[in-house]
Short mmCIF file of C-alpha atoms and ligand atoms in Angstrom, two decimals:
data_model
loop_
_atom_site.label_atom_id
_atom_site.label_comp_id
_atom_site.label_asym_id
_atom_site.label_seq_id
_atom_site.Cartn_x
_atom_site.Cartn_y
_atom_site.Cartn_z
CA MET A 1 128.89 112.36 89.71
CA ASN A 2 127.07 110.26 87.51
CA PRO A 3 124.84 111.91 85.33
CA HIS A 4 122.30 109.47 85.89
CA LEU A 5 121.98 109.12 89.40
CA LEU A 6 118.90 111.21 89.96
CA THR A 7 115.81 111.05 87.90
CA HIS A 8 115.50 115.01 87.78
CA ASP A 9 119.01 116.20 86.40
CA THR A 10 117.35 116.19 83.13
CA ALA A 11 114.20 115.92 82.27
CA ALA A 12 115.54 113.99 78.27
CA ASP A 13 117.27 111.72 80.79
CA TYR A 14 114.14 110.63 82.20
CA LEU A 15 112.24 110.93 79.28
CA ASP A 16 115.14 108.46 77.44
CA GLY A 17 115.28 106.04 80.52
CA MET A 18 111.01 105.72 80.68
CA SER A 19 110.99 104.97 76.82
CA ARG A 20 113.74 102.29 76.59
CA VAL A 21 112.28 100.46 79.80
CA SER A 22 108.65 100.91 78.23
CA ARG A 23 110.02 99.38 74.75
CA LEU A 24 111.82 96.84 76.81
CA VAL A 25 108.60 95.77 78.68
CA ALA A 26 106.77 96.14 75.79
CA ARG A 27 108.47 93.45 74.04
CA HIS A 28 108.00 91.06 76.67
CA LEU A 29 104.33 91.74 77.21
CA ASP A 30 103.26 89.30 73.87
CA ALA A 31 104.70 86.62 75.96
CA ARG A 32 103.72 83.08 74.74
CA ALA A 33 103.79 81.03 78.35
CA PRO A 34 102.56 82.19 81.57
CA SER A 35 106.51 81.02 82.55
CA THR A 36 109.39 79.71 80.79
CA GLY A 37 109.33 77.20 83.27
CA ALA A 38 112.96 78.25 84.45
CA THR A 39 114.57 76.73 87.42
CA VAL A 40 116.30 77.95 90.60
CA ALA A 41 119.30 76.03 89.25
CA ASP A 42 118.83 78.01 85.91
CA LEU A 43 118.16 81.41 87.56
CA ALA A 44 120.55 81.49 90.64
CA PRO A 45 124.06 81.39 88.83
CA LEU A 46 122.81 84.32 86.42
CA VAL A 47 121.91 86.47 89.79
CA GLU A 48 124.78 85.46 91.44
CA GLY A 49 127.14 86.23 88.37
CA VAL A 50 126.14 89.80 88.67
CA ASP A 51 129.09 91.85 90.65
CA LEU A 52 127.00 94.33 92.51
CA ASP A 53 130.10 96.49 93.56
CA ARG A 54 130.88 97.36 89.85
CA PRO A 55 127.89 99.26 87.84
CA ALA A 56 127.26 97.86 83.94
CA SER A 57 128.89 99.90 81.54
CA ASP A 58 125.48 101.49 80.82
CA LEU A 59 121.58 101.63 81.24
CA ASP A 60 121.18 99.54 78.11
CA ALA A 61 123.82 96.70 79.61
CA ALA A 62 122.25 97.09 82.84
CA LEU A 63 118.80 96.40 81.12
CA ALA A 64 120.01 93.59 79.34
CA GLU A 65 121.17 91.98 82.70
CA VAL A 66 117.90 92.34 84.02
CA THR A 67 116.07 90.73 81.00
CA ASP A 68 118.51 87.70 81.56
CA VAL A 69 117.68 87.53 85.66
CA TYR A 70 114.46 88.44 85.71
CA LEU A 71 112.31 89.34 82.92
CA ARG A 72 112.30 86.89 80.42
CA ASP A 73 111.62 84.22 82.83
CA ALA A 74 109.09 86.28 85.12
CA ILE A 75 105.97 84.93 85.61
CA TRP A 76 102.91 86.53 83.36
CA PHE A 77 99.73 86.73 85.28
CA HIS A 78 98.34 88.31 82.28
CA HIS A 79 98.62 85.36 80.35
CA PRO A 80 95.71 83.50 80.01
CA SER A 81 97.23 80.13 80.67
CA TYR A 82 97.87 81.41 84.15
CA VAL A 83 94.78 80.42 86.63
CA ALA A 84 96.94 79.70 89.53
CA HIS A 85 96.61 82.08 92.29
CA LEU A 86 94.77 85.67 93.48
CA ASN A 87 97.32 87.33 90.97
CA CYS A 88 95.43 89.55 88.09
CA PRO A 89 96.08 91.02 85.25
CA VAL A 90 96.43 94.48 85.61
CA ALA A 91 94.53 97.79 84.57
CA LEU A 92 96.42 100.02 82.33
CA PRO A 93 95.71 102.95 83.87
CA ALA A 94 97.29 101.81 87.12
CA VAL A 95 100.32 101.02 85.63
CA LEU A 96 100.71 104.37 84.40
CA ALA A 97 100.16 105.83 87.50
CA GLU A 98 102.60 104.13 88.88
CA ALA A 99 105.25 105.71 86.99
CA ILE A 100 103.74 108.53 88.55
CA ILE A 101 104.09 107.67 91.74
CA ALA A 102 107.73 106.43 91.68
CA ALA A 103 108.89 109.43 89.70
CA VAL A 104 106.92 112.17 92.39
CA ASN A 105 108.08 109.84 95.12
CA THR A 106 105.43 111.04 97.54
CA SER A 107 105.23 109.42 100.96
CA VAL A 108 101.54 109.73 102.16
CA ASP A 109 102.40 109.96 105.85
CA THR A 110 102.43 113.68 106.46
CA TRP A 111 100.69 116.45 104.85
CA ASP A 112 103.88 118.21 104.62
CA GLN A 113 105.07 115.09 102.33
CA SER A 114 102.15 114.42 100.21
CA ALA A 115 99.65 116.99 100.11
CA GLY A 116 97.10 116.56 97.20
CA GLY A 117 97.87 112.82 97.67
CA THR A 118 96.45 112.61 101.35
CA LEU A 119 93.65 113.94 99.91
CA VAL A 120 93.41 111.65 97.10
CA GLU A 121 93.25 108.64 99.57
CA GLN A 122 91.15 109.88 101.61
CA ARG A 123 88.65 110.34 99.14
CA LEU A 124 89.21 106.76 97.94
CA VAL A 125 88.50 105.40 101.53
CA ARG A 126 85.69 107.37 101.92
CA TRP A 127 84.69 106.19 98.60
CA THR A 128 85.31 102.56 99.12
CA ALA A 129 83.86 102.90 102.41
CA GLY A 130 80.57 104.45 100.94
CA ARG A 131 80.62 101.15 98.21
CA ILE A 132 80.50 98.68 101.69
CA GLY A 133 77.32 100.89 103.02
CA PHE A 134 79.06 102.86 105.92
CA ASP A 135 78.36 106.04 106.88
CA GLU A 136 81.04 108.02 104.82
CA GLU A 137 81.26 110.85 107.47
CA ALA A 138 81.91 108.71 110.28
CA ALA A 139 84.16 105.84 108.44
CA ASP A 140 87.40 106.34 107.64
CA GLY A 141 90.26 103.88 106.88
CA VAL A 142 93.91 103.77 105.26
CA PHE A 143 95.88 102.08 102.17
CA THR A 144 98.01 99.27 103.41
CA SER A 145 100.34 97.04 101.77
CA GLY A 146 97.96 94.07 101.33
CA GLY A 147 95.64 91.82 103.01
CA THR A 148 97.99 90.45 105.53
CA GLN A 149 98.81 94.24 107.08
CA SER A 150 95.19 95.14 106.90
CA ASN A 151 94.22 92.10 108.71
CA LEU A 152 96.59 92.72 111.58
CA GLN A 153 95.60 95.96 111.84
CA GLY A 154 91.88 95.19 111.75
CA LEU A 155 92.65 93.00 114.96
CA LEU A 156 95.03 95.68 116.28
CA LEU A 157 91.84 97.82 116.43
CA ALA A 158 89.84 94.84 117.94
CA ARG A 159 92.26 94.15 120.79
CA GLY A 160 92.17 98.01 121.34
CA GLU A 161 88.44 98.12 121.67
CA ALA A 162 88.29 94.55 123.66
CA LEU A 163 91.12 96.18 126.12
CA ARG A 164 89.23 100.05 126.37
CA ALA A 165 86.11 98.12 127.38
CA SER A 166 87.88 96.18 130.05
CA ALA A 167 89.97 99.25 131.61
CA VAL A 168 86.35 100.61 131.75
CA ARG A 169 85.56 97.61 133.83
CA GLY A 170 88.63 97.84 135.85
CA ASP A 171 90.67 95.36 134.32
CA SER A 172 94.07 95.87 133.38
CA ALA A 173 95.54 95.09 130.19
CA SER A 174 97.66 92.19 131.32
CA GLU A 175 95.53 90.34 133.10
CA VAL A 176 92.72 90.87 130.09
CA GLN A 177 95.08 90.01 127.32
CA PRO A 178 95.81 86.07 127.97
CA ARG A 179 92.23 86.01 128.10
CA LEU A 180 91.12 87.64 124.58
CA ARG A 181 89.82 85.30 121.47
CA VAL A 182 89.41 85.49 118.12
CA LEU A 183 86.98 83.15 115.98
CA ALA A 184 87.25 82.35 112.30
CA THR A 185 86.93 79.28 110.28
CA GLU A 186 89.86 77.28 109.38
CA HIS A 187 89.57 78.31 106.20
CA SER A 188 90.01 81.87 107.27
CA HIS A 189 93.52 83.16 105.49
CA PHE A 190 96.48 82.37 107.39
CA SER A 191 97.26 85.81 108.37
CA VAL A 192 94.79 85.65 110.87
CA ILE A 193 96.62 83.34 113.16
CA LYS A 194 99.86 84.91 112.37
CA SER A 195 98.23 88.66 113.38
CA ALA A 196 97.20 86.89 116.74
CA ARG A 197 100.98 85.45 116.93
CA ILE A 198 102.52 89.07 116.27
CA MET A 199 100.13 90.27 118.52
CA GLY A 200 101.49 88.23 121.70
CA LEU A 201 98.08 86.87 121.83
CA HIS A 202 97.96 83.29 123.76
CA PRO A 203 98.58 80.35 121.30
CA SER A 204 95.03 78.72 120.84
CA ALA A 205 93.57 82.65 121.11
CA VAL A 206 92.23 82.13 117.36
CA ILE A 207 89.71 79.25 117.89
CA PRO A 208 88.60 77.56 114.84
CA VAL A 209 84.92 77.60 113.70
CA PRO A 210 83.72 74.51 112.12
CA THR A 211 82.22 75.28 108.61
CA ALA A 212 78.52 74.43 107.20
CA ALA A 213 77.89 72.16 104.24
CA THR A 214 78.14 75.56 102.05
CA GLY A 215 81.61 75.81 103.42
CA GLY A 216 80.87 78.97 105.28
CA MET A 217 81.04 79.81 109.15
CA ALA A 218 78.39 77.28 110.77
CA LEU A 219 75.96 79.69 112.97
CA ASP A 220 75.26 77.29 115.54
CA ALA A 221 79.02 76.46 115.87
CA LEU A 222 79.65 80.41 116.15
CA ARG A 223 76.80 80.17 119.25
CA HIS A 224 78.42 77.52 120.81
CA GLU A 225 82.03 78.71 120.79
CA LEU A 226 80.93 82.20 121.61
CA GLU A 227 78.98 81.15 124.82
CA GLY A 228 81.62 78.53 125.61
CA ILE A 229 84.00 81.69 125.52
CA ARG A 230 81.75 83.55 128.10
CA GLU A 231 81.14 80.40 130.30
CA ARG A 232 85.15 80.53 130.56
CA GLY A 233 85.54 83.88 131.63
CA GLU A 234 87.41 84.68 128.23
CA ILE A 235 87.20 87.57 125.68
CA ALA A 236 85.47 87.36 122.18
CA MET A 237 88.03 89.83 121.03
CA ALA A 238 86.75 89.50 117.20
CA VAL A 239 85.15 87.27 114.77
CA VAL A 240 86.31 87.36 111.22
CA ALA A 241 83.99 87.01 108.64
CA THR A 242 85.82 86.08 105.00
CA ALA A 243 84.43 87.23 101.96
CA GLY A 244 85.41 84.97 99.53
CA THR A 245 87.89 82.12 101.17
CA THR A 246 91.38 82.02 99.24
CA ASP A 247 90.85 78.19 98.18
CA LEU A 248 86.99 78.13 97.71
CA GLY A 249 86.25 81.69 97.26
CA VAL A 250 83.57 80.64 100.29
CA ILE A 251 81.72 84.07 101.88
CA ASP A 252 80.30 83.54 105.16
CA PRO A 253 77.13 84.51 106.24
CA ILE A 254 77.97 88.01 106.88
CA PRO A 255 74.95 89.09 108.59
CA ALA A 256 74.19 86.39 110.75
CA ILE A 257 77.53 86.60 112.10
CA ALA A 258 77.61 90.31 112.38
CA GLY A 259 74.17 89.26 114.85
CA LEU A 260 75.94 86.79 116.73
CA ALA A 261 79.12 89.24 117.51
CA ALA A 262 77.06 91.96 118.67
CA GLU A 263 75.30 89.66 121.23
CA HIS A 264 78.69 89.40 122.54
CA GLY A 265 80.26 92.55 122.29
CA ALA A 266 82.57 91.12 119.66
CA TRP A 267 84.25 93.20 117.16
CA VAL A 268 83.52 92.02 113.43
CA HIS A 269 86.31 92.37 111.17
CA VAL A 270 85.50 91.17 107.19
CA ASP A 271 88.28 89.94 105.30
CA ALA A 272 87.15 90.68 101.43
CA ALA A 273 90.61 90.77 100.43
CA TYR A 274 89.30 88.62 97.47
CA GLY A 275 85.65 88.87 97.59
CA GLY A 276 85.90 92.62 98.06
CA GLY A 277 85.93 93.12 93.71
CA LEU A 278 82.30 92.61 94.45
CA LEU A 279 81.47 96.23 96.04
CA LEU A 280 81.72 97.31 92.11
CA SER A 281 79.81 94.23 90.65
CA LEU A 282 76.66 95.17 88.72
CA ARG A 283 75.25 92.06 89.17
CA ARG A 284 76.52 90.05 92.34
CA ARG A 285 76.64 92.88 95.12
CA HIS A 286 73.98 91.11 96.95
CA LEU A 287 76.59 88.68 97.97
CA LEU A 288 78.54 91.15 100.18
CA ASP A 289 75.06 91.83 102.00
CA GLY A 290 75.49 92.52 105.52
CA ILE A 291 79.05 93.59 105.09
CA GLU A 292 78.12 97.59 106.33
CA ARG A 293 77.55 95.89 109.61
CA ALA A 294 81.60 95.19 110.03
CA ASP A 295 83.82 96.97 112.37
CA SER A 296 86.64 96.73 109.87
CA VAL A 297 87.07 95.47 106.19
CA THR A 298 90.18 94.44 104.36
CA VAL A 299 90.06 94.99 100.72
CA ASP A 300 92.64 94.00 98.48
CA PHE A 301 92.78 96.23 95.20
CA HIS A 302 95.59 94.08 94.11
CA LYS A 303 93.42 91.35 93.74
CA THR A 304 89.91 92.00 92.22
CA PHE A 305 90.03 95.36 91.50
CA PHE A 306 93.03 94.77 89.17
CA GLN A 307 95.58 96.74 90.67
CA PRO A 308 99.40 96.29 90.75
CA VAL A 309 101.04 95.18 93.77
CA SER A 310 100.82 96.47 96.29
CA SER A 311 97.43 98.50 96.81
CA SER A 312 94.86 97.42 99.88
CA ALA A 313 93.00 98.85 102.48
CA LEU A 314 91.36 98.98 105.74
CA ILE A 315 88.25 100.09 106.28
CA VAL A 316 86.80 101.02 109.39
CA ARG A 317 83.20 101.86 110.57
CA ASP A 318 83.92 104.58 113.53
CA ALA A 319 87.21 106.84 112.52
CA ALA A 320 87.70 107.17 116.36
CA THR A 321 88.81 103.35 116.39
CA LEU A 322 92.06 103.97 114.07
CA THR A 323 93.36 106.01 117.38
CA HIS A 324 94.25 102.49 118.40
CA VAL A 325 97.60 103.07 116.41
CA THR A 326 98.15 106.31 116.72
CA HIS A 327 101.59 107.55 118.20
CA HIS A 328 102.90 111.43 118.32
CA ALA A 329 106.28 111.35 117.18
CA ASP A 330 107.69 115.22 117.74
CA TYR A 331 109.67 115.60 114.36
CA LEU A 332 106.66 114.02 111.91
CA ASN A 333 103.32 114.69 113.75
CA PRO A 334 102.77 116.67 116.62
CA ARG A 335 99.76 117.16 117.99
CA THR A 336 100.11 120.65 116.27
CA ALA A 337 100.84 118.97 112.49
CA VAL A 338 98.35 120.28 109.85
CA THR A 339 95.76 117.59 109.50
CA PRO A 340 95.23 115.58 107.78
CA ASN A 341 97.64 113.13 108.63
CA GLN A 342 97.65 110.02 107.33
CA VAL A 343 100.07 108.55 109.39
CA ASP A 344 98.41 108.69 112.36
CA LYS A 345 96.22 105.74 111.05
CA SER A 346 98.89 103.43 109.49
CA LEU A 347 101.14 100.88 110.66
CA GLN A 348 103.34 102.19 108.52
CA THR A 349 105.46 105.49 108.48
CA THR A 350 107.08 106.21 104.84
CA ARG A 351 104.19 104.70 102.76
CA ARG A 352 103.73 104.62 98.58
CA PHE A 353 101.12 106.51 97.17
CA ASP A 354 99.19 103.37 95.84
CA ALA A 355 95.52 104.94 96.28
CA LEU A 356 96.75 106.89 92.72
CA LYS A 357 96.55 103.57 91.18
CA LEU A 358 92.93 103.00 91.95
CA TRP A 359 92.22 107.19 91.34
CA MET A 360 93.87 106.69 87.97
CA THR A 361 91.98 103.16 87.03
CA LEU A 362 88.38 104.69 88.11
CA ARG A 363 89.01 108.17 86.28
CA VAL A 364 89.80 106.04 82.96
CA THR A 365 88.62 102.23 82.93
CA GLY A 366 85.33 103.20 85.15
CA ALA A 367 84.23 101.57 88.36
CA ASP A 368 81.43 99.77 86.16
CA ALA A 369 84.07 97.95 83.93
CA VAL A 370 85.71 96.99 87.00
CA GLY A 371 83.10 95.34 88.29
CA GLU A 372 82.25 93.99 85.08
CA MET A 373 85.55 92.07 84.84
CA PHE A 374 85.16 89.98 88.35
CA ASP A 375 81.66 89.36 86.98
CA GLU A 376 83.09 87.57 84.06
CA VAL A 377 85.73 85.88 85.72
CA ILE A 378 83.24 84.72 87.91
CA ASP A 379 80.75 83.77 85.09
CA ARG A 380 83.66 81.89 83.33
CA ALA A 381 84.33 79.85 86.81
CA HIS A 382 80.21 78.67 86.45
CA GLN A 383 80.83 77.71 83.26
CA VAL A 384 83.98 75.95 83.92
CA TRP A 385 82.47 74.02 86.67
CA GLU A 386 79.76 72.70 84.90
CA VAL A 387 82.50 71.78 81.79
CA LEU A 388 84.33 69.25 84.63
CA VAL A 389 80.59 68.17 86.09
CA ALA A 390 80.08 66.56 83.02
CA ASP A 391 83.29 65.06 82.56
CA ASP A 392 83.83 62.06 84.21
CA ARG A 393 87.51 61.94 84.30
CA PHE A 394 87.33 64.46 86.66
CA GLU A 395 86.46 64.64 90.59
CA VAL A 396 84.94 68.53 91.40
CA ALA A 397 84.31 70.57 94.35
CA ALA A 398 80.83 72.47 95.26
CA GLU A 399 80.11 75.11 92.70
CA PRO A 400 81.76 78.13 92.81
CA MET A 401 80.42 81.39 94.31
CA LEU A 402 83.46 83.31 93.26
CA SER A 403 86.20 82.74 90.96
CA THR A 404 87.91 79.81 92.13
CA VAL A 405 87.36 76.16 90.57
CA LEU A 406 88.86 73.15 92.73
CA MET A 407 89.25 69.96 90.68
CA ARG A 408 90.88 66.68 90.50
CA TYR A 409 92.11 64.22 87.64
CA ARG A 410 90.65 61.08 88.83
CA PRO A 411 90.06 58.73 85.18
CA ASP A 412 88.35 55.38 85.62
CA GLY A 413 90.70 52.92 87.44
CA VAL A 414 92.38 55.53 89.64
CA GLY A 415 91.99 55.09 93.65
CA ALA A 416 91.20 58.19 95.59
CA GLN A 417 94.58 58.06 97.03
CA ASP A 418 96.37 57.62 93.94
CA ALA A 419 94.55 60.62 92.53
CA ASP A 420 96.21 62.17 95.83
CA SER A 421 99.30 61.58 94.74
CA LEU A 422 98.41 62.26 90.92
CA ASN A 423 97.20 65.79 90.98
CA PRO A 424 100.13 67.48 92.68
CA ARG A 425 102.31 65.49 90.24
CA ILE A 426 100.20 67.15 87.24
CA ARG A 427 100.61 70.28 88.54
CA HIS A 428 104.47 69.88 88.70
CA ALA A 429 104.78 68.57 85.66
CA LEU A 430 102.88 71.64 84.60
CA LEU A 431 104.90 73.91 86.20
CA ASP A 432 108.17 72.59 84.87
CA ARG A 433 106.77 73.11 81.11
CA GLY A 434 105.36 76.47 82.15
CA ASP A 435 102.75 76.88 79.39
CA VAL A 436 99.74 76.19 82.31
CA MET A 437 99.69 77.51 85.60
CA VAL A 438 97.48 75.61 87.98
CA ALA A 439 97.28 75.95 91.48
CA GLY A 440 97.21 72.87 94.13
CA THR A 441 95.73 72.40 97.30
CA VAL A 442 94.48 70.02 99.96
CA ILE A 443 91.03 70.20 101.45
CA ASP A 444 89.96 67.78 104.34
CA GLY A 445 92.96 65.32 103.47
CA ARG A 446 92.39 65.00 99.42
CA ALA A 447 94.95 66.91 97.02
CA TRP A 448 93.17 69.09 94.49
CA LEU A 449 93.81 71.59 91.36
CA LYS A 450 92.58 74.79 91.49
CA PHE A 451 91.90 77.52 88.83
CA THR A 452 92.05 81.02 90.14
CA LEU A 453 90.12 83.01 87.47
CA LEU A 454 90.54 86.46 87.20
CA ASN A 455 91.56 87.50 83.95
CA PRO A 456 88.30 88.11 81.72
CA GLN A 457 90.48 87.17 78.42
CA THR A 458 90.89 83.43 79.61
CA SER A 459 87.92 81.96 77.70
CA LEU A 460 86.32 78.93 78.20
CA GLU A 461 87.86 77.54 75.41
CA HIS A 462 91.00 78.30 76.94
CA LEU A 463 89.96 76.27 79.97
CA ARG A 464 88.90 73.45 78.20
CA GLY A 465 92.28 73.17 76.80
CA ILE A 466 93.98 73.45 79.79
CA LEU A 467 91.16 70.48 81.31
CA GLU A 468 93.04 68.52 78.29
CA THR A 469 96.57 69.50 78.76
CA ILE A 470 95.99 68.07 82.50
CA ALA A 471 94.64 65.06 81.51
CA ALA A 472 96.99 64.44 78.81
CA THR A 473 99.79 64.90 81.71
CA GLY A 474 97.80 62.78 83.90
CA ASP A 475 97.66 59.77 81.32
CA GLN A 476 101.28 60.27 80.92
CA LEU A 477 102.26 60.19 84.33
CA LEU A 478 100.10 57.00 85.01
CA ALA A 479 101.68 54.81 82.05
CA ALA A 480 105.10 56.14 83.13
CA LEU A 481 104.39 54.35 86.68
CA ARG A 482 102.58 51.67 84.96
CA ASP A 483 106.07 51.26 82.76
CA GLY A 484 107.97 51.31 86.26
CA ALA A 485 109.24 54.13 84.72
CA GLY A 486 108.26 56.94 86.66
CA ALA A 487 111.35 59.75 87.36
CA PRO A 488 111.41 60.96 90.15
CA PRO A 489 111.31 64.61 90.72
CA GLN A 490 114.44 66.79 90.34
CA GLU A 491 114.10 68.48 93.64
CA PRO A 492 113.20 66.98 96.41
CA ASP A 493 109.69 68.87 97.11
CA PRO A 494 107.69 68.78 100.03
CA MET A 495 104.42 68.51 97.40
CA ASP A 496 104.99 64.77 96.98
CA GLU A 497 105.63 63.44 100.21
CA VAL A 498 102.89 60.95 99.37
CA LEU A 499 104.73 59.82 95.73
CA LEU A 500 104.12 56.22 95.75
CA LEU A 501 101.56 55.64 93.09
CA VAL A 502 101.18 52.05 93.65
CA GLY A 503 98.46 49.45 93.82
CA ALA A 504 96.78 47.28 91.26
CA GLU A 505 94.00 49.79 90.46
CA VAL A 506 96.67 51.94 88.60
CA ALA A 507 98.56 49.07 87.38
CA ARG A 508 95.14 47.47 86.00
C1 PLP B 601 95.09 87.30 99.45
C2 PLP B 601 94.71 87.08 100.71
C3 PLP B 601 95.18 87.59 102.02
C4 PLP B 601 96.72 88.29 102.20
O1 PLP B 601 96.48 89.37 101.52
P1 PLP B 601 97.95 89.98 100.64
O2 PLP B 601 97.65 91.04 100.09
O3 PLP B 601 98.21 88.76 100.00
O4 PLP B 601 98.90 90.23 101.95
C5 PLP B 601 94.03 87.92 103.14
N1 PLP B 601 93.04 87.23 102.84
C6 PLP B 601 92.39 86.42 102.00
C7 PLP B 601 90.92 86.03 102.06
C8 PLP B 601 92.69 86.56 100.88
O5 PLP B 601 92.83 85.74 100.09
#
């Protein structure tokens, strides 16, 4: 038998392997850029070239191979010039906790596979519930793989409650299900629509509620939709309030939404996957006022709590509502099983002990320091927004509430439509080089570049530098087009459908 197969053959093997791996990772942590710009064409042959039926000669050879196929060209979220998606640099105590989690391999589903791990997770669930403002004794929840799963579970519980209420009135589930409706703005996360589809709800079950000028859910529109649902004999199963939309970082008006939902007997799910970090903020906690009126809340620790993927939770106000996902299996969690028993509350069975990462972070870094890191990146977003407002080469979206900033490069003489094709091309040119990574999005048909700031080490000077890089790249692209030398992208790219940067404005 291969003596290196199992972790616990010898402690010496473990120490040797871990130190090799940590030295390897440490060598890569000083990455000069967030990306090497490696393409699929660069990497696919390396991955395909590995013979999976024959192991490498030894651990070092396997690690060298991992470096080739992955590590050298990995995307580094902790690099200050990575300002693209909602990915965070990670708290070191949480990374250390990952080592413990992997080696012990606890599964937090039943007590007999977890013991103290179950209690640690439950304690953190209660702690998060307390931060939300729920009654800690009445509330409950469970860690999940991410906001997508947390949102799905929140909506499953909402449906469970809607069906239960209908059953009391004598209506059957099959008759009620097609009438269930979910209300959310078009800026809510796509996992809301996906969840409705997974749940087999009516194809038009998710009703998009228009937004007000602030970008948040328009309350008169919500009232109108709720009344329409009632008049049509449909059932308002849930209202989803987003606390931090993925693109604009907008927080829906939670207290007023909760009030209207209550009038119509609808479950309130707050998707705080992004804004959840405000629970720890010393300066901006008030932005989440009213979240304590939710029935369920999604919090993504792997975004604004600086945790490694994956780490998320669904927290519910009333523990009893979690029984909508309970099933008693004779081999695992019969009614006579030792409780607490987290599998009764989860969509998953075998489940990682992700909670230990947050635990270690709170015990070493501390909750206030985590909240301050989120506050700092929000400060930075306001600062760079002011820089953009004063720079007439750029258009800028509304002042951010959280840490995303939307801008488009549109120097003098470039029309709005031309800017729609220029900005995605800037983004792709930056991706090809890898030294700066920004995101892109489309709002109301207009193409924008997006900074998502989650790294406290990204200074205002870094951001000014990134803006200059964007401008210089934009100018190069414009010049190339004027000279008729606009090289087409190497691979067909759906973002570049509207590549034609034509028109007198650009030619000047
Ligand atoms: C990121 C995000 C999600 C999805 O969370 P995952 O952890 O990526 O599954 C849901 N809602 C919002 C608002 C998000 O920003």
